Amino acid sequence: MSKPKIVCISLWKGGVGKTTTAVNLSAGLAMAGKKVLLIDDDPQANATVALLPKGTEIFNSTRSLYFQGTLQDAMYPSVVLGLDIVPATMDLATVELEITSKIGRERLLQKALKCDFAKQYDYIIIDTPPLLGSIVINALSAADELLIPVKGFYSLEGIHQFLDIIESVRENVNPHLKIGSVLLTMYDDHLLINKDIKKKITEVFGERVLNTTIPPNVRLDEAPSYNQAIFSYDPESKGAQAYKQLTEELLSRWEA
Ligand code: ATP
Ligand code: MG
């Protein structure tokens, strides 16, 4: 068994499609036959609401991973076959305060994922909150690569500070971290103005910008409240097609 590839989905801007991408990419990878673990590292717990079977009693959560709980005890089967989830609970937010005096506080998640139990997974996907606090630093420290969802050009405001943080994580905690890919979300190919946006984003990130873009699609917005990924909620939708294409494009990059 080899080490799983750990992909952190992050951008400090809110509402750019991080969780929608974490949920549906994880489900897409599982449907492609991969063994996948999704870690909900966001106290808003949106990915948990989307994919943890309703009524599941949560004994251990992502919070436990920060305080020496084992991955084995914090993992639950999701509503998607082949996809497990470490759920978030609201008290994940207090981790920010509680770990300030802990030695090695930037590596707590990284440490929790370096275990034999993690080796059964092909991919570990981490969803993060729209912040730049300790739990995001922990996610970046644990990851092999970063997937950045971008919604419109405005979400790149302040991108240089975000890139500085990534550089600092690389220098101080995790030299392996790379910016793997950039995904345009809620992106309407037919609008001329969007062509300009894609061009500008490509000027910043070059070939890391994925060919696949995710269109605005109301079915993607609806699926989580039905406790489903897009592929079972509406497999014919544009959203399902786009996330299937995203999965295929990333797999061809990762497994080439
Ligand atoms: P936060 O920073 O708050 O965690 P986020 O970056 O995780 O937000 P999402 O929660 O994925 O963003 O998306 C924000 C909102 O937009 C949600 O209501 C989601 O359902 C909706 N949404 C995401 N992608 C699409 C899409 N392609 N088409 C339509 N609605 C979408
Ligand atoms: Mg989110």
Coordinates of C-alpha atoms and ligand atoms in Angstrom, one line a residue:
M1 CA 0.0 0.0 0.0
S2 CA 1.4 3.4 -0.9
K3 CA 0.8 6.8 0.4
P4 CA -2.4 8.6 -0.6
K5 CA -2.3 11.8 -2.6
I6 CA -3.5 14.6 -0.3
V7 CA -5.2 17.5 -2.1
C8 CA -6.2 20.6 -0.2
I9 CA -9.0 22.7 -1.7
S10 CA -8.4 26.2 -0.5
L11 CA -8.7 30.0 -1.2
W12 CA -9.3 32.5 1.5
K13 CA -12.3 34.0 -0.3
G14 CA -15.7 32.8 0.7
G15 CA -18.3 31.3 -1.6
V16 CA -16.0 30.4 -4.5
G17 CA -17.0 26.7 -4.8
K18 CA -14.5 25.1 -2.5
T19 CA -17.0 22.8 -0.8
T20 CA -19.0 22.1 -3.9
T21 CA -15.8 21.0 -5.6
A22 CA -14.5 19.0 -2.5
V23 CA -17.9 17.1 -2.3
N24 CA -18.3 16.4 -6.0
L25 CA -14.7 15.7 -6.9
S26 CA -14.5 13.3 -4.0
A27 CA -17.6 11.6 -5.2
G28 CA -16.3 11.6 -8.8
L29 CA -13.1 9.9 -7.7
A30 CA -14.9 7.3 -5.7
M31 CA -17.2 6.6 -8.7
A32 CA -14.0 6.2 -10.8
G33 CA -13.1 3.3 -8.5
K34 CA -10.7 5.2 -6.3
K35 CA -10.8 4.8 -2.5
V36 CA -11.3 8.3 -1.2
L37 CA -11.4 10.1 2.1
L38 CA -12.9 13.6 2.4
I39 CA -11.8 15.6 5.5
D40 CA -14.1 18.4 6.4
D41 CA -11.7 20.9 7.9
D42 CA -14.3 23.7 8.0
P43 CA -16.4 24.5 11.2
Q44 CA -19.3 25.5 8.8
A45 CA -19.5 21.7 8.1
N46 CA -21.1 22.1 4.7
A47 CA -19.4 19.1 3.2
T48 CA -20.5 17.0 6.2
V49 CA -24.1 18.1 5.7
A50 CA -23.9 17.1 2.1
L51 CA -22.3 13.7 2.4
L52 CA -22.6 12.3 6.0
P53 CA -25.7 10.0 6.1
K54 CA -28.5 11.9 7.9
G55 CA -28.9 10.8 11.5
T56 CA -25.3 9.6 11.9
E57 CA -24.2 10.2 15.5
I58 CA -20.8 11.9 15.4
F59 CA -18.5 10.7 18.2
N60 CA -15.2 11.8 16.7
S61 CA -14.6 14.5 14.1
T62 CA -11.9 16.5 12.4
R63 CA -11.4 18.2 15.7
S64 CA -10.3 14.9 17.2
L65 CA -7.5 14.7 14.6
Y66 CA -6.0 17.9 16.0
F67 CA -6.0 16.4 19.5
Q68 CA -4.4 13.1 19.0
G69 CA -7.5 11.1 18.1
T70 CA -7.0 8.5 15.5
L71 CA -8.1 8.7 11.9
Q72 CA -9.7 5.3 12.2
D73 CA -12.0 6.5 15.0
A74 CA -12.9 9.8 13.2
M75 CA -13.8 8.3 9.8
Y76 CA -17.4 7.5 8.8
P77 CA -18.8 6.0 5.5
S78 CA -20.4 8.7 3.4
V79 CA -23.5 8.4 1.3
V80 CA -21.2 7.6 -1.7
L81 CA -19.8 4.1 -2.1
G82 CA -16.0 4.2 -1.8
L83 CA -16.0 7.6 -0.1
D84 CA -15.4 8.0 3.6
I85 CA -15.6 11.3 5.4
V86 CA -14.2 12.8 8.6
P87 CA -17.0 15.1 9.6
A88 CA -16.7 18.6 10.9
T89 CA -18.6 20.0 13.9
M90 CA -19.0 23.6 14.9
D91 CA -16.5 23.2 17.8
L92 CA -13.8 22.8 15.2
A93 CA -13.7 26.6 15.3
T94 CA -12.2 26.6 18.8
V95 CA -9.2 24.7 17.6
E96 CA -7.9 28.0 16.3
L97 CA -7.6 29.3 19.9
E98 CA -6.8 26.0 21.7
I99 CA -3.7 25.1 19.7
T100 CA -1.9 28.5 19.8
S101 CA 0.4 27.3 22.6
K102 CA 0.9 23.8 21.3
I103 CA 4.3 22.8 20.1
G104 CA 4.2 21.7 16.4
R105 CA 0.7 23.3 16.1
E106 CA 1.1 23.6 12.3
R107 CA 1.6 19.9 11.8
L108 CA -1.2 18.4 13.9
L109 CA -3.3 17.3 10.9
Q110 CA -0.2 16.2 8.9
K111 CA 0.7 14.0 11.8
A112 CA -2.8 12.5 12.2
L113 CA -2.7 11.6 8.5
K114 CA 0.7 9.9 8.6
C115 CA -0.7 6.5 9.8
D116 CA -1.1 3.1 8.4
F117 CA -4.8 3.5 8.3
A118 CA -4.5 6.3 5.8
K119 CA -2.7 4.1 3.4
Q120 CA -5.8 2.3 2.2
Y121 CA -6.9 5.5 0.5
D122 CA -5.8 6.6 -3.0
Y123 CA -6.9 10.2 -2.4
I124 CA -7.5 12.4 0.6
I125 CA -9.3 15.6 -0.2
I126 CA -9.4 18.4 2.4
D127 CA -12.1 21.1 2.4
T128 CA -11.1 24.3 4.1
P129 CA -12.8 27.5 5.4
P130 CA -12.4 30.9 3.9
L131 CA -9.8 32.1 6.3
L132 CA -6.1 32.1 6.8
G133 CA -5.9 30.7 10.3
S134 CA -4.4 27.7 11.9
I135 CA -6.8 25.1 10.5
V136 CA -6.0 26.2 7.0
I137 CA -2.3 26.2 7.7
N138 CA -2.7 22.7 9.1
A139 CA -4.5 21.6 5.9
L140 CA -1.7 23.1 3.7
S141 CA 0.9 21.5 5.8
A142 CA -0.7 18.1 5.4
A143 CA -1.2 18.4 1.6
D144 CA 0.8 17.3 -1.4
E145 CA -1.0 19.9 -3.5
L146 CA -3.5 22.6 -3.6
L147 CA -6.5 23.0 -5.8
I148 CA -7.7 26.6 -6.0
P149 CA -11.3 27.3 -7.1
V150 CA -11.7 30.7 -8.6
K151 CA -15.0 32.4 -9.1
G152 CA -14.6 35.5 -11.2
F153 CA -11.6 37.8 -11.2
Y154 CA -12.6 39.4 -7.9
S155 CA -11.8 36.2 -6.0
L156 CA -8.1 36.8 -7.0
E157 CA -8.0 40.0 -5.0
G158 CA -5.4 39.5 -2.4
I159 CA -4.1 36.4 -4.1
H160 CA -0.5 37.6 -3.6
Q161 CA -0.9 37.4 0.2
F162 CA -2.4 33.9 -0.2
L163 CA 0.6 32.9 -2.4
D164 CA 3.0 34.3 0.2
I165 CA 1.4 32.2 2.9
I166 CA 1.8 29.1 0.7
E167 CA 5.4 30.0 0.1
S168 CA 5.9 30.4 3.9
V169 CA 4.3 27.0 4.5
R170 CA 6.6 25.5 1.9
E171 CA 9.7 27.0 3.5
N172 CA 8.8 26.3 7.1
V173 CA 6.6 23.2 7.3
N174 CA 5.9 21.4 4.1
P175 CA 8.4 21.7 1.2
H176 CA 6.4 19.3 -0.9
L177 CA 3.4 21.5 -1.2
K178 CA 2.7 22.7 -4.7
I179 CA -0.1 24.6 -6.4
G180 CA -1.5 21.8 -8.5
S181 CA -4.4 23.3 -10.3
V182 CA -6.8 26.2 -10.6
L183 CA -10.5 25.6 -11.4
L184 CA -12.8 28.2 -12.7
T185 CA -16.2 27.8 -11.0
M186 CA -19.6 29.2 -11.7
Y187 CA -18.1 30.1 -15.0
D188 CA -20.3 30.7 -18.0
D189 CA -18.3 29.9 -21.2
H190 CA -20.8 31.8 -23.3
L191 CA -20.1 35.2 -21.8
L192 CA -17.5 37.2 -23.6
I193 CA -16.4 38.9 -20.4
N194 CA -15.5 35.5 -19.0
K195 CA -13.0 34.9 -21.8
D196 CA -11.1 37.9 -20.5
I197 CA -11.3 36.5 -17.0
K198 CA -9.8 33.2 -18.1
K199 CA -7.0 35.0 -19.9
K200 CA -6.1 37.1 -16.8
I201 CA -6.2 34.1 -14.5
T202 CA -4.0 32.1 -16.9
E203 CA -1.5 35.0 -16.9
V204 CA -1.2 34.4 -13.1
F205 CA -1.3 30.6 -13.0
G206 CA -0.2 29.4 -16.5
E207 CA -0.9 25.8 -17.3
R208 CA -2.2 25.1 -13.9
V209 CA -5.5 26.5 -15.0
L210 CA -7.6 23.5 -15.8
N211 CA -9.4 23.1 -19.2
T212 CA -12.5 22.0 -17.4
T213 CA -14.7 24.8 -16.0
I214 CA -17.7 24.5 -13.8
P215 CA -20.8 26.3 -15.1
P216 CA -23.4 27.9 -12.9
N217 CA -26.0 25.1 -12.3
V218 CA -28.8 25.3 -9.7
R219 CA -28.7 21.5 -9.3
L220 CA -25.3 21.8 -7.7
D221 CA -26.7 24.2 -5.2
E222 CA -29.7 21.9 -4.5
A223 CA -27.9 18.5 -4.1
P224 CA -26.4 19.0 -0.6
S225 CA -29.8 19.6 1.0
Y226 CA -30.9 16.2 -0.4
N227 CA -27.8 14.7 1.2
Q228 CA -26.4 13.7 -2.1
A229 CA -23.5 14.4 -4.5
I230 CA -24.5 15.7 -7.9
F231 CA -24.0 12.3 -9.6
S232 CA -26.9 10.7 -7.9
Y233 CA -29.1 13.8 -7.4
D234 CA -29.1 14.7 -11.1
P235 CA -26.7 12.7 -13.3
E236 CA -27.8 14.4 -16.5
S237 CA -27.3 17.9 -15.2
K238 CA -24.6 20.2 -16.6
G239 CA -23.1 20.3 -13.1
A240 CA -22.7 16.5 -13.0
Q241 CA -21.1 16.5 -16.5
A242 CA -18.7 19.2 -15.5
Y243 CA -17.6 17.5 -12.3
K244 CA -17.2 14.2 -14.2
Q245 CA -15.0 15.9 -16.7
L246 CA -13.0 17.6 -13.8
T247 CA -12.4 14.2 -12.2
E248 CA -11.2 12.8 -15.5
E249 CA -8.9 15.7 -16.2
L250 CA -7.4 15.6 -12.7
L251 CA -6.9 11.8 -12.9
S252 CA -5.1 12.2 -16.1
R253 CA -2.8 14.8 -14.6
W254 CA -2.3 12.8 -11.3
E255 CA -1.9 9.3 -12.8
A256 CA -0.1 10.1 -16.0
Ligands
ATP1 P1 -17.1 29.0 1.9 O1 -16.0 29.9 1.7 O2 -18.2 29.7 2.7 O3 -16.8 27.7 2.5 P2 -17.2 27.7 -0.6 O4 -16.0 28.4 -1.3 O5 -17.0 26.4 0.0 O6 -17.8 28.7 0.5 P3 -19.5 26.7 -1.9 O7 -20.2 26.5 -0.6 O8 -19.1 25.5 -2.6 O9 -18.3 27.7 -1.7 O10 -20.4 27.6 -2.9 C1 -21.1 28.8 -2.5 C2 -22.5 28.7 -2.8 O11 -22.7 28.7 -4.3 C3 -23.3 27.5 -2.3 O12 -24.6 27.9 -2.0 C4 -23.2 26.5 -3.4 O13 -24.3 25.6 -3.4 C5 -23.3 27.4 -4.6 N1 -22.6 26.9 -5.8 C6 -21.3 26.4 -5.9 N2 -21.0 26.1 -7.1 C7 -22.1 26.4 -7.9 C8 -22.3 26.3 -9.3 N3 -21.4 25.8 -10.1 N4 -23.6 26.6 -9.7 C9 -24.5 27.1 -8.9 N5 -24.3 27.3 -7.5 C10 -23.1 26.9 -7.1
MG2 MG -17.1 25.8 2.0

